[in-house]
CSV table of C-alpha atoms in Angstrom, one decimal:
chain,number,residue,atom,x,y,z
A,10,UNK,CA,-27.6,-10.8,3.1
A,11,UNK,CA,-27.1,-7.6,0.7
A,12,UNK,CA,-25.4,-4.3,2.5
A,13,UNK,CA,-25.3,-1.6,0.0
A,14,UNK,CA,-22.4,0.9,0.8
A,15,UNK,CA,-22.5,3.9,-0.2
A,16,UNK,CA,-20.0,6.9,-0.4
A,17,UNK,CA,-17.3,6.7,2.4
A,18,UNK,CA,-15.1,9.4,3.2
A,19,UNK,CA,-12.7,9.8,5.9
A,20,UNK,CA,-14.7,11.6,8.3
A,21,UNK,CA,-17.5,11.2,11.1
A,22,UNK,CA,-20.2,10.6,8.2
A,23,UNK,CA,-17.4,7.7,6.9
A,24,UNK,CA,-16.8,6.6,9.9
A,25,UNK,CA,-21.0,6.7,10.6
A,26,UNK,CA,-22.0,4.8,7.8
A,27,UNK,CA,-19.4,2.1,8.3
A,28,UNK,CA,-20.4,1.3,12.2
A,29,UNK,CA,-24.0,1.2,10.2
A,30,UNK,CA,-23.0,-1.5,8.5
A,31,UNK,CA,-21.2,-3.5,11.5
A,32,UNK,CA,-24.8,-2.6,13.9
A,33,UNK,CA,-27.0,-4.4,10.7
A,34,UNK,CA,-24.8,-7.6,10.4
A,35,UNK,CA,-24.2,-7.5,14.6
A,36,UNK,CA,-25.8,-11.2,14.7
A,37,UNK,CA,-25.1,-13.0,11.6
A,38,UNK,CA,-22.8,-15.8,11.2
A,39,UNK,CA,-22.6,-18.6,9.0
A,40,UNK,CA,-24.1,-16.8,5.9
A,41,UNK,CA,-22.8,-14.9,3.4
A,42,UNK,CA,-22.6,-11.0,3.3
A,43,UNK,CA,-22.3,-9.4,0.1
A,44,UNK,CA,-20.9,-5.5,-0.1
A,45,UNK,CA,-22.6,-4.0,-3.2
A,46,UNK,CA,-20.8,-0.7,-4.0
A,47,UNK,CA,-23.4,-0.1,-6.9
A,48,UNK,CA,-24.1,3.5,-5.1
A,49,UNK,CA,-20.3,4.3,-3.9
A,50,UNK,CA,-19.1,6.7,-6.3
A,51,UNK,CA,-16.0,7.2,-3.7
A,52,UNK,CA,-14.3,5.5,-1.5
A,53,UNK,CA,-11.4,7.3,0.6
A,54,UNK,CA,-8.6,4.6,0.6
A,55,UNK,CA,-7.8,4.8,4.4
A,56,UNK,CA,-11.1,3.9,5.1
A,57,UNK,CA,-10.5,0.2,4.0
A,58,UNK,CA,-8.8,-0.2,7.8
A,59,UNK,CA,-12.3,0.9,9.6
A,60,UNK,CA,-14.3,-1.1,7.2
A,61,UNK,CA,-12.1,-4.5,7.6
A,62,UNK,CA,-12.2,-3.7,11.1
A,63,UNK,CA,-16.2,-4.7,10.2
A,64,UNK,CA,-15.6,-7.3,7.9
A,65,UNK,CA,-12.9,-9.3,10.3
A,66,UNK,CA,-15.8,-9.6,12.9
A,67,UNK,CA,-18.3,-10.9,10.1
A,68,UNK,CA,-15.3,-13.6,9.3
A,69,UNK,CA,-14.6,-14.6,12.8
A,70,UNK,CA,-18.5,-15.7,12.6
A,71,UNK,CA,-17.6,-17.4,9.6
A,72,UNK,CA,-19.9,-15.6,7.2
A,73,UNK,CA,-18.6,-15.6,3.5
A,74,UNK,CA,-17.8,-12.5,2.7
A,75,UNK,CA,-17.8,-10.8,-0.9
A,76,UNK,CA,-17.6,-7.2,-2.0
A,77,UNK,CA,-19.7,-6.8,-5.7
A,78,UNK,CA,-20.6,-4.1,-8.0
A,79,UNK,CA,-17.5,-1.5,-7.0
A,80,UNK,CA,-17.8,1.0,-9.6
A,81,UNK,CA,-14.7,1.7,-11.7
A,82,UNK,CA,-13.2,4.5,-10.1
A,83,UNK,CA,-13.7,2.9,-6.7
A,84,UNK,CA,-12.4,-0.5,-7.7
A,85,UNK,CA,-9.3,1.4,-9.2
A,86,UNK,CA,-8.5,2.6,-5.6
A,87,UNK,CA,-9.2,-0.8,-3.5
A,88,UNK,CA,-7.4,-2.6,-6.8
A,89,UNK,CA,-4.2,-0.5,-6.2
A,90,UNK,CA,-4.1,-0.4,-2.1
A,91,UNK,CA,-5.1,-4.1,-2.4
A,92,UNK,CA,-7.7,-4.2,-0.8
A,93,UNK,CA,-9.4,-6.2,-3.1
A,94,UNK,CA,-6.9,-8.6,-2.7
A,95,UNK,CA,-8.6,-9.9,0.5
A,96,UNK,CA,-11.5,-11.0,-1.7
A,97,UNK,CA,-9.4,-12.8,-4.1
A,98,UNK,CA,-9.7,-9.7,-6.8
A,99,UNK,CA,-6.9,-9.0,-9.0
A,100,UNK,CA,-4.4,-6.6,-7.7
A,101,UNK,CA,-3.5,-3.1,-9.7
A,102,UNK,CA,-0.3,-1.8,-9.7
A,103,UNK,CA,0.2,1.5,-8.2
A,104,UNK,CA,1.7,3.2,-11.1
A,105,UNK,CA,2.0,6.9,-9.0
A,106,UNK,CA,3.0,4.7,-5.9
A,107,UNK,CA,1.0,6.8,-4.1
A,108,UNK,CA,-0.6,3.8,-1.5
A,109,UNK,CA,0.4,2.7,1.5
A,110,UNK,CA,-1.2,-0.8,1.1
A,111,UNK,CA,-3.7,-2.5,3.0
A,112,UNK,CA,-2.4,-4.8,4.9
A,113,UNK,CA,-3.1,-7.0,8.4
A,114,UNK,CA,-0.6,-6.9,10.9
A,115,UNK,CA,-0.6,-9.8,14.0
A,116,UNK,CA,-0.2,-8.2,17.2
A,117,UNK,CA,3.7,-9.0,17.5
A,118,UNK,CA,4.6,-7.7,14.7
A,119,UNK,CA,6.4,-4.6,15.5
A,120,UNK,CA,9.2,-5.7,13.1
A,121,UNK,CA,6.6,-6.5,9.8
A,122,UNK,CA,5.1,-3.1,10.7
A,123,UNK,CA,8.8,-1.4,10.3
A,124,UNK,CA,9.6,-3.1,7.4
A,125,UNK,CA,5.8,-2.1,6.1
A,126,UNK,CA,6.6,1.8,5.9
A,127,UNK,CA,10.3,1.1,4.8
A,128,UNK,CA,9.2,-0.5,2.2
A,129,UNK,CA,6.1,2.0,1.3
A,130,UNK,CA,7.5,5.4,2.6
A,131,UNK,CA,10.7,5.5,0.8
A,132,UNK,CA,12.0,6.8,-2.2
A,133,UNK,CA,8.0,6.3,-4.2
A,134,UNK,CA,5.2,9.1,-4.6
A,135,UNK,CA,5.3,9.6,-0.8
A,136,UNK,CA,7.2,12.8,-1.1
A,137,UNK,CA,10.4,13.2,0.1
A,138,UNK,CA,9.4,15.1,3.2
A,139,UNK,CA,12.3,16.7,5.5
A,140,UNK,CA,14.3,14.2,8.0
A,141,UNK,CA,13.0,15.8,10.9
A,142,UNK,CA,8.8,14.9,9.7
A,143,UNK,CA,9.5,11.8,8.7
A,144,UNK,CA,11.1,10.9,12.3
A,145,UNK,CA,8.1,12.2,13.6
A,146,UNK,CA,5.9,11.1,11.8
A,147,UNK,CA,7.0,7.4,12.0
A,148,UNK,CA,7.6,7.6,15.6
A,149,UNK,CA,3.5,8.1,15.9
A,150,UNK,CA,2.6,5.7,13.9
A,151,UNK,CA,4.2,3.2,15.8
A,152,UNK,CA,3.0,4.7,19.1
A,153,UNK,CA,-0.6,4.1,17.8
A,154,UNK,CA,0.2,0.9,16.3
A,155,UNK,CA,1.8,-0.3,19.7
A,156,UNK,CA,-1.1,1.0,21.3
A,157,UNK,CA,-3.4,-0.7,19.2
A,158,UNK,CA,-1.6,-4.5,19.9
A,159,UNK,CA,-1.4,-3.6,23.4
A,160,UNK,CA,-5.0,-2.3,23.9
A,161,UNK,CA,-7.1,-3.9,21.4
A,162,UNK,CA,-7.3,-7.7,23.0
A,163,UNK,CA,-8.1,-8.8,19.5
A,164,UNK,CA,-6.9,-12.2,17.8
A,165,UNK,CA,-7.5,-10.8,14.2
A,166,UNK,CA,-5.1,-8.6,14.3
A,167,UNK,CA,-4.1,-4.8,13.2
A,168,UNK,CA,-5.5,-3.5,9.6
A,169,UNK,CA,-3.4,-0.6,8.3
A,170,UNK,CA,-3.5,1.3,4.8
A,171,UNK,CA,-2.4,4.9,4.1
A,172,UNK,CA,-2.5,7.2,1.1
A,173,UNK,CA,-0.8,10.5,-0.4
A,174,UNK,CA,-2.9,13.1,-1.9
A,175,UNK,CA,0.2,14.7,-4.1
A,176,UNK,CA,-2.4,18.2,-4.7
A,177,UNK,CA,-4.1,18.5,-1.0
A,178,UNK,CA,0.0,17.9,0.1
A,179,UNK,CA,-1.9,15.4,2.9
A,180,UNK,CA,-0.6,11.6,4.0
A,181,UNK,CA,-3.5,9.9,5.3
A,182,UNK,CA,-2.3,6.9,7.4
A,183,UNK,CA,-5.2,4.7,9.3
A,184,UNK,CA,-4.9,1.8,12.2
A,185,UNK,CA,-7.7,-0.4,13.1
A,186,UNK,CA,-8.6,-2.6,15.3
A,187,UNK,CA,-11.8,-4.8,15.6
A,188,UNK,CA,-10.8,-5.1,19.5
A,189,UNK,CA,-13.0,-4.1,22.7
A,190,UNK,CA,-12.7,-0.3,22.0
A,191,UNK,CA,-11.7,2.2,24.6
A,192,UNK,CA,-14.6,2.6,26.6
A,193,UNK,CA,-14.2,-1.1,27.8
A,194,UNK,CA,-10.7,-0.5,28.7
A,195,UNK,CA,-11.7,2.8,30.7
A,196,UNK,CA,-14.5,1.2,32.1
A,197,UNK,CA,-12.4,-1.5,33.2
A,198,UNK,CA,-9.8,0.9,34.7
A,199,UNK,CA,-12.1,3.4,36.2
A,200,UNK,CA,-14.7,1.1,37.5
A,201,UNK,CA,-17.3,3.2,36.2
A,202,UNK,CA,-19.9,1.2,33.8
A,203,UNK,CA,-22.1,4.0,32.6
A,204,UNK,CA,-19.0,5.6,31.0
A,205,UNK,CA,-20.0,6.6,27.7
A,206,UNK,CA,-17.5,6.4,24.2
A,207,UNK,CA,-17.2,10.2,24.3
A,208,UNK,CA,-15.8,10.7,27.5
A,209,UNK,CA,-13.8,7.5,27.5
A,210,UNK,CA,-11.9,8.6,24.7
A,211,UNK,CA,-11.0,12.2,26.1
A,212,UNK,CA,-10.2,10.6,29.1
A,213,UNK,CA,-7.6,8.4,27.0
A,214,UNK,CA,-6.6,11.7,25.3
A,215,UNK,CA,-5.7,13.5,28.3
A,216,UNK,CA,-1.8,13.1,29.3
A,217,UNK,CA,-1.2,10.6,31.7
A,218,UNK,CA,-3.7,8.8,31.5
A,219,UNK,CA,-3.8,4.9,30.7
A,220,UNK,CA,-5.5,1.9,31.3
A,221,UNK,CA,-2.4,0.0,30.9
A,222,UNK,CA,-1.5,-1.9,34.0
A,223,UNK,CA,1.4,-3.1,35.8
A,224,UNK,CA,2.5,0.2,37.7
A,225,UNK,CA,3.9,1.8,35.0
A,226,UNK,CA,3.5,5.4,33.7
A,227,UNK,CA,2.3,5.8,30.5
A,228,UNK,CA,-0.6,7.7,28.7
A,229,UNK,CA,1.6,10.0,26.9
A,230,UNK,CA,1.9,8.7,23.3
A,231,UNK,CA,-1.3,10.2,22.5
A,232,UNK,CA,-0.3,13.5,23.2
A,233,UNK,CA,2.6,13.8,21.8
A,234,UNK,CA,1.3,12.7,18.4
A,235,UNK,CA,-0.8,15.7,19.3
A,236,UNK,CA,1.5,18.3,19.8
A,237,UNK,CA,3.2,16.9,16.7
A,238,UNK,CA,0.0,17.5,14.5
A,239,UNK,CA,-0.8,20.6,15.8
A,240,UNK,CA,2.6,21.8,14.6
A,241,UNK,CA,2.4,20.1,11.3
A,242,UNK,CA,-0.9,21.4,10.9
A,243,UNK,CA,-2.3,18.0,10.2
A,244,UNK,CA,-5.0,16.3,11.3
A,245,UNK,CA,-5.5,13.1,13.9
A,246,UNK,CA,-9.2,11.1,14.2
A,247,UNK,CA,-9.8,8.8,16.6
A,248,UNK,CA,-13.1,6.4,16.6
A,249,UNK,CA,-13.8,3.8,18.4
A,250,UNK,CA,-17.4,2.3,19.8
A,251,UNK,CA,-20.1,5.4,19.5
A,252,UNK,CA,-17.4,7.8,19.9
A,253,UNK,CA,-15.8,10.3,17.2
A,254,UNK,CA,-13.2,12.5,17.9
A,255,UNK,CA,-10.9,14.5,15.8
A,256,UNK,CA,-8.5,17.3,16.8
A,257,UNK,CA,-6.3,19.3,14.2
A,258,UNK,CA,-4.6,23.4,14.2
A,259,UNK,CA,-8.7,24.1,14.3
A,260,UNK,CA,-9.5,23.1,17.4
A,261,UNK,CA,-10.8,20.0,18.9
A,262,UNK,CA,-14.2,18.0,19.1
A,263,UNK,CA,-16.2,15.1,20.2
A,264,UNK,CA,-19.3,13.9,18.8
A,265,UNK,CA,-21.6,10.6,19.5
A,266,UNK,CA,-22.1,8.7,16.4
A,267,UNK,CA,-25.5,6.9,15.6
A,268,UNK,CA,-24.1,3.3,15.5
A,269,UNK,CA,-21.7,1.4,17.4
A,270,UNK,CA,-18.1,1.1,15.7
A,271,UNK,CA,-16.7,-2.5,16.8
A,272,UNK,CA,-13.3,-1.3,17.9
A,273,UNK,CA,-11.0,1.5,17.8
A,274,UNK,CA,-9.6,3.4,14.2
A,275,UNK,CA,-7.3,6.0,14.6
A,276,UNK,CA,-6.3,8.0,11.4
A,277,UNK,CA,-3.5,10.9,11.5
A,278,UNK,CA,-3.1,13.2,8.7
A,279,UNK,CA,-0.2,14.8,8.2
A,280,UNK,CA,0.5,18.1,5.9
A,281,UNK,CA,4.3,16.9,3.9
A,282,UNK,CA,5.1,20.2,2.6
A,283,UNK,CA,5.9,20.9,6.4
A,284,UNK,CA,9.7,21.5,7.0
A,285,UNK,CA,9.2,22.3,10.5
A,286,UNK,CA,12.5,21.0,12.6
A,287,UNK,CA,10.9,19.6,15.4
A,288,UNK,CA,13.7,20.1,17.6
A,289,UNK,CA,14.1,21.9,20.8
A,290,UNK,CA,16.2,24.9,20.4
A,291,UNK,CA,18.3,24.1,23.3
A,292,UNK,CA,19.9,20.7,23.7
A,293,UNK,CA,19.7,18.6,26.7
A,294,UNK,CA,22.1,16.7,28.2
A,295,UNK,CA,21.6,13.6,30.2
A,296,UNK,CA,22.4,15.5,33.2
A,297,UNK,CA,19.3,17.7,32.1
A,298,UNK,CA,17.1,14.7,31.8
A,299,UNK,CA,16.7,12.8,35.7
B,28,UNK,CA,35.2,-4.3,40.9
B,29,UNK,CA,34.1,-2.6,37.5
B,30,UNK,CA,31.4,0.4,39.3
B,31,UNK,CA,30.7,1.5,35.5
B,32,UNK,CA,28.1,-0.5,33.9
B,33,UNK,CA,27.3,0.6,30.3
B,34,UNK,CA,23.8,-1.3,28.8
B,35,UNK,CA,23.9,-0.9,24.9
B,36,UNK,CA,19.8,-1.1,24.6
B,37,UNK,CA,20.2,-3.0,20.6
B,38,UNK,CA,22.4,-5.6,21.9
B,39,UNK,CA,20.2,-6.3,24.4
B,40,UNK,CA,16.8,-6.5,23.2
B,41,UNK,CA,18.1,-7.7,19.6
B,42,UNK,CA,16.9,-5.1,17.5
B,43,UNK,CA,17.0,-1.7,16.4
B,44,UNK,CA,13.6,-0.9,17.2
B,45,UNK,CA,12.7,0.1,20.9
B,46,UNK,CA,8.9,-0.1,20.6
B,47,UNK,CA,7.2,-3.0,22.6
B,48,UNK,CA,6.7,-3.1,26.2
B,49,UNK,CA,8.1,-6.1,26.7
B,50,UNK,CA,11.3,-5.3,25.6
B,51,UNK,CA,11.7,-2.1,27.6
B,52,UNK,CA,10.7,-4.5,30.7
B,53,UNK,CA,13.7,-6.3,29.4
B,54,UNK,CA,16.2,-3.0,29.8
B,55,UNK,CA,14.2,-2.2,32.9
B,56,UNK,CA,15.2,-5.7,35.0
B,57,UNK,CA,18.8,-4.9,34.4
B,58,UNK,CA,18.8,-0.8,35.0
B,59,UNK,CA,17.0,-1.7,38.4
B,60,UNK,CA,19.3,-4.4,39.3
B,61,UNK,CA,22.5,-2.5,38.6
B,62,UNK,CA,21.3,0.2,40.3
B,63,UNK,CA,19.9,-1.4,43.3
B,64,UNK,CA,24.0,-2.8,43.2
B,65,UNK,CA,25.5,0.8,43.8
B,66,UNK,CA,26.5,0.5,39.7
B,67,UNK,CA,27.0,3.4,37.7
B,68,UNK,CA,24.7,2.7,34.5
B,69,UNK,CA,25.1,4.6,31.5
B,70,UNK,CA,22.6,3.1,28.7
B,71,UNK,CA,23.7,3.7,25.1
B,72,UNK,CA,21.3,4.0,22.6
B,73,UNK,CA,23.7,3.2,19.8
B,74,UNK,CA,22.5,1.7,16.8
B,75,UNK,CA,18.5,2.2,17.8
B,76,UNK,CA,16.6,3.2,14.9
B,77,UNK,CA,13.1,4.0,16.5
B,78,UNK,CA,12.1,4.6,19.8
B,79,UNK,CA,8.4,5.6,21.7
B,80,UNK,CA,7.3,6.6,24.5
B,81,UNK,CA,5.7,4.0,25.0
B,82,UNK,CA,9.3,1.8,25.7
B,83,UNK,CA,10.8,4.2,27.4
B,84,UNK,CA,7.7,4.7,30.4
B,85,UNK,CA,8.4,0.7,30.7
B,86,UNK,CA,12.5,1.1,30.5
B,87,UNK,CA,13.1,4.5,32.0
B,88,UNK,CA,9.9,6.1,33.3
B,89,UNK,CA,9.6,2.9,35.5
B,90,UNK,CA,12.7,3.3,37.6
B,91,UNK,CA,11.4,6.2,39.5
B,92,UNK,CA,8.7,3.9,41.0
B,93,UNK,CA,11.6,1.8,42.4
B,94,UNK,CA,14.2,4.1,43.6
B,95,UNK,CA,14.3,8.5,44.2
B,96,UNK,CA,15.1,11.2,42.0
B,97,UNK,CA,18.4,11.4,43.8
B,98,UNK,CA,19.2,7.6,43.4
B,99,UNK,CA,18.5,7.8,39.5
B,100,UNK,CA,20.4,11.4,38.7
B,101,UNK,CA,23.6,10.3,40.8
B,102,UNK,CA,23.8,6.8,39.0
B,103,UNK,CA,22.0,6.8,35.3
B,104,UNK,CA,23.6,8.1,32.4
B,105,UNK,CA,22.0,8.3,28.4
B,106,UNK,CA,24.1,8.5,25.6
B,107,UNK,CA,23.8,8.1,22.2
B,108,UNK,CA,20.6,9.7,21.8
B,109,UNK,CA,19.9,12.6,19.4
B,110,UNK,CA,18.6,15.8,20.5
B,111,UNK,CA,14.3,15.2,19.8
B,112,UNK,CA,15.0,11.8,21.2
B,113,UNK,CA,16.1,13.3,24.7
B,114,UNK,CA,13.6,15.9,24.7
B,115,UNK,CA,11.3,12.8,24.4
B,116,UNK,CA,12.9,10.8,27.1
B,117,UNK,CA,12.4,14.1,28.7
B,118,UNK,CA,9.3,14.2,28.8
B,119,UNK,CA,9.0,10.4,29.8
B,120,UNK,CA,10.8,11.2,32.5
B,121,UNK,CA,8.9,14.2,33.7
B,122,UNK,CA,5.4,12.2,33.1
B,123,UNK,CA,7.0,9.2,35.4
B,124,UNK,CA,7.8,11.6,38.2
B,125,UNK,CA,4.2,13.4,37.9
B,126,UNK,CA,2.4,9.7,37.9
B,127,UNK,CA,5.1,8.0,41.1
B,128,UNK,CA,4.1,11.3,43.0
B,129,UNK,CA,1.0,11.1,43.0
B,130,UNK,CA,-0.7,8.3,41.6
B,131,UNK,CA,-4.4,8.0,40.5
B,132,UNK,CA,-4.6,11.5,41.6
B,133,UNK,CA,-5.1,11.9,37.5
B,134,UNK,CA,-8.3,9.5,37.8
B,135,UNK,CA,-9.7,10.7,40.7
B,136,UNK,CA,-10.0,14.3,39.6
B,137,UNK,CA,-11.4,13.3,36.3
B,138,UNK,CA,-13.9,10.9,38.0
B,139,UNK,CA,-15.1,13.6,40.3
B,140,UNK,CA,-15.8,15.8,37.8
B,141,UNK,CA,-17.3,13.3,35.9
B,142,UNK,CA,-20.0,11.7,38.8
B,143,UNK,CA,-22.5,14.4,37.3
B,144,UNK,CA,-22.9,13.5,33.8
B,145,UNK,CA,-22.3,10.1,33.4
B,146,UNK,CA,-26.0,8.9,33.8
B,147,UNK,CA,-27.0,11.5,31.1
B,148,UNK,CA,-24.8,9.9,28.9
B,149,UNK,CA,-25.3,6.1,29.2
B,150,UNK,CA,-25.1,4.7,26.1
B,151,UNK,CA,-27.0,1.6,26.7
């Protein structure tokens, strides 16, 4: 079976024409899928999570999976964030050290997704961004990723990848899943069937709210990652099933995609030339806390 | 008999990193236990290099579904955490009280609201 892909850029167009390509291969297994790039002339590097997030499903059926004809620019990218990798193409190195590399995570691994960003947030291309940003930064990546392993109910894993744009002063960081999605999880919780991707994933954005059981609070790691962009001034997208939703200093919005993305991606921008301190201007004590 | 309990959160979970669930359970079974004893519990934070929300709903946030503000404020103690760190236990703390107060109340709203547009909407 031959997929062409064309251009994919990190937003709901992106996002769109990968869940296109998930909805064609929905019911093929035992074959062999080949991913010509003949007509991709670019490829946002984030967007290897979502697509893998696709290409783990087609894997799990045990179709053979290849990726041909990536135009040079494009294989330049996926060569250097090693993507490629995963199809057994040579690797580049990253000579600006600009990639956060794309990499799958098992669902325990909290500790391989620490050492991860030590390893490729420090002291490369990243930019040195202030103490405060980095903290903050880090802190919502592993609330998504934390989210993701407990959420996603899905054996292959956790597919990360992140890039730097040094002129657009942007870090891109992505987290996929090729799990059951949100809806299924708010479904599940709300006992409401019909619920559509849309409004399952603003009820999951909504503070306090979460489908996580065992009597505990919770649902508030999504907000706090957006109070943290919206001072940044950065950027946080959030797909999963037919649902896109992205919220940034602009204002937020929801929109049904065509196709049906198999699981949930969440990407968060963030602007590094912020030096914001991200500290209350009063201290607390513990006194002040309970 | 020692009233003064202090629970150093690395030593006991065995890492830096306060991010999973299960290991906030972990700090949880020994807060409620001490506290349910009449202990004093101060936990240290000492040496912990990350730490989400998402740990401290299960280690913290958690308590005030066994035991009253009252209980919690005249026995628990922090230390060791800096200052964006507490105002993030903070608000864990203020999100726990909110959801033990009244429960599903979140849901049901949001449901209600929703019973009118959810057949316009089905998605298959």
């Amino acid at each position: 079976m031959l997929i062409p892909i064309g251009t994919i850029r990190s937003n709901c167009n992106g996002f769109d024409a990968i869940a296109e390509i998930a909805v064609k291969t929905k019911n093929v297994w035992l074959d062999s899928v080949e991913f010509d790039l003949s007509f991709c002339s670019f490829f946002e590097a984030n967007m290897a999570a979502p697509l893998y997030a696709v290409i783990a499903r087609l894997r799990d059926e045990l179709n053979d999976v290849t990726i041909t004809n990536v135009p040079a620019g494009v294989s330049t990218i996926l060569r250097k964030n090693k993507f490629l990798s995963v199809f057994s193409q040579p690797e580049l190195t990253d000579t600006n050290q600009t990639t956060l590399p794309f990499k799958i995570l098992k669902l325990t691994a909290g500790d391989q997704f620490n050492d991860y960003l030590d390893t490729y947030m420090r002291g490369r291309g990243i930019p040195a961004m202030s103490e405060a940003l980095t903290k903050r930064f880090r802190q919502s990546l592993f609330e998504i990723f934390l989210n993701a392993t407990i959420h996603s109910q899905s054996k292959a894993g956790i597919f990360v990848c992140g890039q730097f744009y040094p002129n657009k002063h942007r870090l891109d960081f992505t987290i996929a899943d090729a799990g059951v999605g949100i809806r299924e999880n708010v479904r599940r919780y709300t006992r409401k069937q019909k619920l559509n991707s849309c409004k399952a994933i603003e009820w999951a954005m909504t503070e306090g709210n979460t489908t996580k059981t065992g009597n505990q609070p919770g649902g508030l790691g999504l907000k706090l990652i957006k109070d943290f962009i919206q001072m940044n001034g950065g950027k946080i997208q959030v797909v999963s099933r037919y649902g896109y939703y992205d919220f940034s200093a602009n204002g937020e919005s929801i929109r049904k995609m065509s196709n049906d993305f198999p699981g949930t991606c969440i990407n968060i921008e963030i602007n590094t030339e912020d030096t914001s301190s991200y500290c209350l201007k009063s201290e607390l004590k513990s006194e002040d806390i309970f | 008999m020692n009233d003064q309990v202090k629970i150093k959160v690395a030593d006991l979970i065995g890492s830096s990193l306060c991010i999973s669930a299960e290991d906030g359970q972990k700090v949880f079974g020994k807060v409620e236990q001490l506290v349910r004893e009449g202990k004093q519990v101060t936990i240290s934070f000492e040496n912990v290099t990350m730490l989400i929300s998402l740990f401290l709903n299960v280690a913290i946030g958690q308590l005030y579904g066994s035991f009253g503000e009252e209980t919690i404020r005249a026995q628990l103690k922090v230390e060791g955490l800096s200052s964006d760190d507490m105002e993030l236990l903070k608000r864990v703390v203020d999100n726990a009280k909110k959801y033990y107060s009244n429960k599903k109340s979140y849901d049901d709203a949001w449901l209600e609201e929703d019973n009118n547009l959810e057949e316009d909407n089905n998605e298959e």
